[in-house]
Short mmCIF file of C-alpha atoms in Angstrom, two decimals:
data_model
loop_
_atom_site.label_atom_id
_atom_site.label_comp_id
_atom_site.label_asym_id
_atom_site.label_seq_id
_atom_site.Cartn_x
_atom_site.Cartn_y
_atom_site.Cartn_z
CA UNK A 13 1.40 112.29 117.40
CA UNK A 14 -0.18 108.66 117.19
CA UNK A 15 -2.86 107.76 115.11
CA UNK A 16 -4.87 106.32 117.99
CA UNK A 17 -3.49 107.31 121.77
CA UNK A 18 -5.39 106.37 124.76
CA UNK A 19 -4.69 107.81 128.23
CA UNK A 20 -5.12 106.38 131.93
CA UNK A 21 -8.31 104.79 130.41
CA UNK A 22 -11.02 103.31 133.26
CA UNK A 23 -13.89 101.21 131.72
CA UNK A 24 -16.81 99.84 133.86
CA UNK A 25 -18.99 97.53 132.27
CA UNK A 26 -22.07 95.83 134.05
CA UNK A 27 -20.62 97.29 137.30
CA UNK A 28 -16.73 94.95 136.71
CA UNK A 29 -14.07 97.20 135.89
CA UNK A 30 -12.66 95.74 132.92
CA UNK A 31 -9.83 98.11 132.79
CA UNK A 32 -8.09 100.76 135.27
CA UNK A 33 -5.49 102.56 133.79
CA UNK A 34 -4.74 101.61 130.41
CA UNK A 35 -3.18 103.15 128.22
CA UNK A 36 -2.14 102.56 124.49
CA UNK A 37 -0.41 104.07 121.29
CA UNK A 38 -0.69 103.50 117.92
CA UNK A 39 1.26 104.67 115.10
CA UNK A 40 0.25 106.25 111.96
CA UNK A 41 0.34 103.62 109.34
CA UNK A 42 0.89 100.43 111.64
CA UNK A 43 -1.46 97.28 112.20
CA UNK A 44 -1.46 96.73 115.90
CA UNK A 45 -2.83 93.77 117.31
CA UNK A 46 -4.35 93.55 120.22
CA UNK A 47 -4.22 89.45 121.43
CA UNK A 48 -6.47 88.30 123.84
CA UNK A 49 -8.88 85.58 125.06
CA UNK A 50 -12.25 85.43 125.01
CA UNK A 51 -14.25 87.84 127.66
CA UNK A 52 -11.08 89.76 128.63
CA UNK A 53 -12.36 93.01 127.03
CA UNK A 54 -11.22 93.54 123.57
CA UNK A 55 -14.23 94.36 121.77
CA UNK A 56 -15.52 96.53 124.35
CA UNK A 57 -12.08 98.09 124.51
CA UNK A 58 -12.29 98.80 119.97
CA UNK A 59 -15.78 99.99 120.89
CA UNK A 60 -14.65 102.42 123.32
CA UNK A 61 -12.16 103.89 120.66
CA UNK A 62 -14.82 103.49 117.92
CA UNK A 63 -17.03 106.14 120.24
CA UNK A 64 -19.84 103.38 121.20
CA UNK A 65 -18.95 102.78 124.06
CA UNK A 66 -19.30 106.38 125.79
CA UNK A 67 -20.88 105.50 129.32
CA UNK A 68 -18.66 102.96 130.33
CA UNK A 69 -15.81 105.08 130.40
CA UNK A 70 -14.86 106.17 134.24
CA UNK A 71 -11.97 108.39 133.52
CA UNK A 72 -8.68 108.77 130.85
CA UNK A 73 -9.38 109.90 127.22
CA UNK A 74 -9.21 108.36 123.54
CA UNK A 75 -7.64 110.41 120.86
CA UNK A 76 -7.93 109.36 117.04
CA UNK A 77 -6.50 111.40 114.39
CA UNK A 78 -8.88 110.44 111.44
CA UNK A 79 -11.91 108.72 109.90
CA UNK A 80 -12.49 105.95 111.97
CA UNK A 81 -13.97 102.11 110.02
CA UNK A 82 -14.83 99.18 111.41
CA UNK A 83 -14.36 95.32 109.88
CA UNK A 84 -16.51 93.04 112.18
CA UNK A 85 -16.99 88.94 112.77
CA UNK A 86 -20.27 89.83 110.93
CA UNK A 87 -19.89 91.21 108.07
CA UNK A 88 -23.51 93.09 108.51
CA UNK A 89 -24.78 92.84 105.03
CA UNK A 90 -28.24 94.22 104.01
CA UNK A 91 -30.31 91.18 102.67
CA UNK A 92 -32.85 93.49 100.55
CA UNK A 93 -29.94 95.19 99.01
CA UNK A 94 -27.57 94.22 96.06
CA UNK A 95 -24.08 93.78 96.37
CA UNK A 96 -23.25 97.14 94.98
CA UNK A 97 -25.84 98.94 97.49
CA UNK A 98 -23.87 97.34 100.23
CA UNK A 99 -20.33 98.21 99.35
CA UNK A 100 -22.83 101.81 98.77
CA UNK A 101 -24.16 101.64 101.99
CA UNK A 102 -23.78 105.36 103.20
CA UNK A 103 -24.35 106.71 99.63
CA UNK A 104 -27.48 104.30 99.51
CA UNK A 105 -28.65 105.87 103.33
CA UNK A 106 -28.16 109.29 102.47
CA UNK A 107 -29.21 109.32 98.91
CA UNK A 108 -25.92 110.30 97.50
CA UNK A 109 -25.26 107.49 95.08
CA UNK A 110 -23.95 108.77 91.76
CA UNK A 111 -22.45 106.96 88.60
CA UNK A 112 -18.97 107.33 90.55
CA UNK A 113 -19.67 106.17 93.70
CA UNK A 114 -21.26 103.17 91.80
CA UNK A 115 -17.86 102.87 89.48
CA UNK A 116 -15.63 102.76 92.61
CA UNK A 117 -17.74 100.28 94.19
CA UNK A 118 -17.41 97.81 91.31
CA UNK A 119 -13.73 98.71 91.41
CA UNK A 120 -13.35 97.85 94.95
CA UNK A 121 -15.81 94.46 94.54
CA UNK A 122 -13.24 93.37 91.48
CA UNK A 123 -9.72 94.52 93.78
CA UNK A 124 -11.66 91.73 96.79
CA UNK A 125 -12.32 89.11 93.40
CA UNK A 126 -15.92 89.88 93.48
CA UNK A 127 -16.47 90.78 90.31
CA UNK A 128 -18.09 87.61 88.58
CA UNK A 129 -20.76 87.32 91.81
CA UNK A 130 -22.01 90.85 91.32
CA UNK A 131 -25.44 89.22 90.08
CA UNK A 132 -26.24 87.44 93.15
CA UNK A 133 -28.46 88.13 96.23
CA UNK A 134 -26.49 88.30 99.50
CA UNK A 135 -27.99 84.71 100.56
CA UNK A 136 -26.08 83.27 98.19
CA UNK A 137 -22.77 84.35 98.94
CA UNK A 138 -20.63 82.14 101.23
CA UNK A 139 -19.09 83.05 104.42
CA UNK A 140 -16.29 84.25 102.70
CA UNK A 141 -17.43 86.07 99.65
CA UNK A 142 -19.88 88.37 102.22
CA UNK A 143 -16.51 89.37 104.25
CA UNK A 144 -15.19 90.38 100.66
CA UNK A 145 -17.98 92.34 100.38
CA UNK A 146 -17.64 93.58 103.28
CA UNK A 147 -14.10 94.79 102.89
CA UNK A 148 -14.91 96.20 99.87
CA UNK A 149 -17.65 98.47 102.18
CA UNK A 150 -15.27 99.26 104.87
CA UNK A 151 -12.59 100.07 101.41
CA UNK A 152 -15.66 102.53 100.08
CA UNK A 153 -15.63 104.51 103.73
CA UNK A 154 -11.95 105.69 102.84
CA UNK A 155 -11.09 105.98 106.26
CA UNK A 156 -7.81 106.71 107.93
CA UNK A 157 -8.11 103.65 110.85
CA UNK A 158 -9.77 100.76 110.88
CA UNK A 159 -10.98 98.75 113.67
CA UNK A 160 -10.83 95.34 113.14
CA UNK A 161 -13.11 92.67 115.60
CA UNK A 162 -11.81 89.11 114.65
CA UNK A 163 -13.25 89.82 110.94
CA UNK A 164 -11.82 86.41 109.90
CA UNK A 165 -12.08 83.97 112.74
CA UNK A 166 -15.61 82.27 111.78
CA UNK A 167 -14.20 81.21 108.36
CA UNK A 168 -12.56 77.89 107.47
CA UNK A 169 -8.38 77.79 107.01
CA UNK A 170 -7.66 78.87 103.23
CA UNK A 171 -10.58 81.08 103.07
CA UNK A 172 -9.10 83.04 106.34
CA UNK A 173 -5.61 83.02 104.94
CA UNK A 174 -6.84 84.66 101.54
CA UNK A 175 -8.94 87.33 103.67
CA UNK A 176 -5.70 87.82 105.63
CA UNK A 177 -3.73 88.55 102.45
CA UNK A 178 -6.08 90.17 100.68
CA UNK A 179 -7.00 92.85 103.89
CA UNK A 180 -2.91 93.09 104.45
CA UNK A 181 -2.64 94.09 100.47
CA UNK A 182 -5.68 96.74 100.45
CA UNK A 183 -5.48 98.28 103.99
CA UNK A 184 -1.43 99.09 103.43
CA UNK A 185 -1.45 102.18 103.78
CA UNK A 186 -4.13 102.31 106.48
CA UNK A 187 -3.64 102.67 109.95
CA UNK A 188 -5.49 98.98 111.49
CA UNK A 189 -5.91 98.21 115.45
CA UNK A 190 -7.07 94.09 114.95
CA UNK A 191 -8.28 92.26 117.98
CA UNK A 192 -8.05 88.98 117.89
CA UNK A 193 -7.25 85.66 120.02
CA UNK A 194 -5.05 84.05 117.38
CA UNK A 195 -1.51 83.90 117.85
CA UNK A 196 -1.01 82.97 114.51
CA UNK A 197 -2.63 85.38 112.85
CA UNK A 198 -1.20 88.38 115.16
CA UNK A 199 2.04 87.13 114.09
CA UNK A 200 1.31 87.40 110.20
CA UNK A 201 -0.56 90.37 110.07
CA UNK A 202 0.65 92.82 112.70
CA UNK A 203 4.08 95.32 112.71
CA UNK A 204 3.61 95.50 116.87
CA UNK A 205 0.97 92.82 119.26
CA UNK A 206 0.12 93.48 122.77
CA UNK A 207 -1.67 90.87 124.49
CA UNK A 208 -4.49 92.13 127.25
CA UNK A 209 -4.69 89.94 130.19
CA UNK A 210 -6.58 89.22 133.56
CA UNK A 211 -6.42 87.12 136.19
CA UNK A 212 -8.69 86.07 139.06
CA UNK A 213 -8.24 88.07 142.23
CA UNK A 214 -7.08 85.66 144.64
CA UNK A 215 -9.13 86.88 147.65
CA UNK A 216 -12.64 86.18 145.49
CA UNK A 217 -12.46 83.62 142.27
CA UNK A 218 -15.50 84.94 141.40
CA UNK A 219 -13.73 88.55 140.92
CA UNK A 220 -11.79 89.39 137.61
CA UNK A 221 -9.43 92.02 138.16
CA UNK A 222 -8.74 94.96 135.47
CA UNK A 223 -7.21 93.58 132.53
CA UNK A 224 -3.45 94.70 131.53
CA UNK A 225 -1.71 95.72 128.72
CA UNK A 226 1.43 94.08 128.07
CA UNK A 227 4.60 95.53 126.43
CA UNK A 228 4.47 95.78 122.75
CA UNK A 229 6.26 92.72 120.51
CA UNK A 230 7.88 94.47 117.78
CA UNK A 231 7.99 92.16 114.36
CA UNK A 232 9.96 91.99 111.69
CA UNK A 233 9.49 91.65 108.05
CA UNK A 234 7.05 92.37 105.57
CA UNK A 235 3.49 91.18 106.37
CA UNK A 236 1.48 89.40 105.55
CA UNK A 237 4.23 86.63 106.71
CA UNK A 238 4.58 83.00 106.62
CA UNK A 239 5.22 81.09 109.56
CA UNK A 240 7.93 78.75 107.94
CA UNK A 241 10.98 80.67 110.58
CA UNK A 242 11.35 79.04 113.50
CA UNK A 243 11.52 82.21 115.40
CA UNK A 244 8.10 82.44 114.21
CA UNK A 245 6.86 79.24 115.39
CA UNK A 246 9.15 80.37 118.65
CA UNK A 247 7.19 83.88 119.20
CA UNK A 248 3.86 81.60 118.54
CA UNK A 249 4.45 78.87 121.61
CA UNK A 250 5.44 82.16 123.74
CA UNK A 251 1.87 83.86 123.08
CA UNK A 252 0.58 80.70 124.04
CA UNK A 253 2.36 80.37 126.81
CA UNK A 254 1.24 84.05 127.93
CA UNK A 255 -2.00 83.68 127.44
CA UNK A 256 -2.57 80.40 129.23
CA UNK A 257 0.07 80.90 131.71
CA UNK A 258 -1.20 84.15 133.43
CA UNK A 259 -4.59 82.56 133.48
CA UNK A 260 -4.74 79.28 134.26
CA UNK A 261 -7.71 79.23 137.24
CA UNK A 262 -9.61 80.45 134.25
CA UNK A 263 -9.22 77.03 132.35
#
């Protein structure tokens, strides 16, 4: 049994079908990436499995086994509340915060090196230090799988590559489906990628067809990895090459 299996999935969205068929397993325990470029579906696709995404959905089914979490591009962070109410988010909405859901909450804010900012409003975080936070929240949910929409790809190099580390260390044990249009960071983070593709139907350019799944790239190695192998730098060109490749009109 998979952590996350989708079946002969059909999703229609603003009357394209975006995908026709598709179908997807995840194991218990893996980070799966799914690689793609920009409007071919992904986050529509983690929304679907997240349950937000209900009347799109034409035909097939999506099974998760487990708390579901989601990591977003935005990390989402209440401006009227302190740091601590927003790694306490659910306690804070449902009026369940207790001295031990506020002691795991600092715990989690020191394991993401938040510790010496726990003072400040959330307007004077940086872009980096609010996706710590917000890690630490998505940490607090104790979920099973995380979803994972391109968390790190609107900060700068080092602070994406410590936010990389850091979510590989914590998340371990978790079971993580990350979308994302980096090669690169597919490659350090994931056990298996699977890039999702479309091209434009030749009879009508202005016609996307249903995007496809490709065959899962097994890696190697312990993530998160460094790109110093040249088989590394070898898988890299090749994502490149399939994502541009397949799509070129789309240039």
């Amino acid at each position: 049994m998979s952590a996350v299996s989708i079946n002969n999935l059909a999703i229609t969205f603003d009357k394209q079908v975006l995908f026709k068929e598709l179908n997807l397993s995840v194991p218990f325990g893996y980070w799966v990436a799914l690689l793609g470029r920009s409007g071919v579906g992904k986050s529509t696709l983690l929304r679907a499995i997240a349950g937000l995404e209900k009347n799109g959905i034409q035909q097939g089914n999506i099974n998760t086994q487990g708390k579901i979490a989601w990591l977003a591009q935005q990390d989402s962070l209440y401006p009227w509340l302190s740091i601590l109410d927003n790694v306490q988010l659910k306690e804070y909405l449902t009026h369940r915060k207790t001295k031990e859901t506020k002691q795991r909450a600092e715990s989690l804010l020191n394991a993401v090196g938040m510790t010496a900012h726990l003072d400040k409003a959330c307007y004077q975080l940086s872009g980096g230090q609010r996706q710590r936070v917000a890690l630490a929240r998505t940490l607090m949910q104790d979920a099973d799988i995380i979803l994972m929409d391109e968390p790190f790809s609107a900060l700068d190099a080092v602070t994406k590559l410590q936010l990389q580390n850091l979510s590989r260390q914590l998340l371990a044990d978790k079971t993580v489906l990350l979308i994302t249009h980096d090669p690169q960071e597919a490659i350090r983070l994931a056990d298996q990628i699977y890039i999702l593709q479309t091209h434009l139907d030749t009879k009508d350019i202005s016609f996307s067809q249903p995007a496809i799944l490709s065959e899962p790239i097994h890696l190697q190695g312990n993530a998160p990895r460094d790109l110093h192998q040249a088989t590394l730098w070898q898988l890299q060109q090749q994502l490149f090459n399939q994502l541009i490749g397949k799509d070129e009109n789309a240039l």
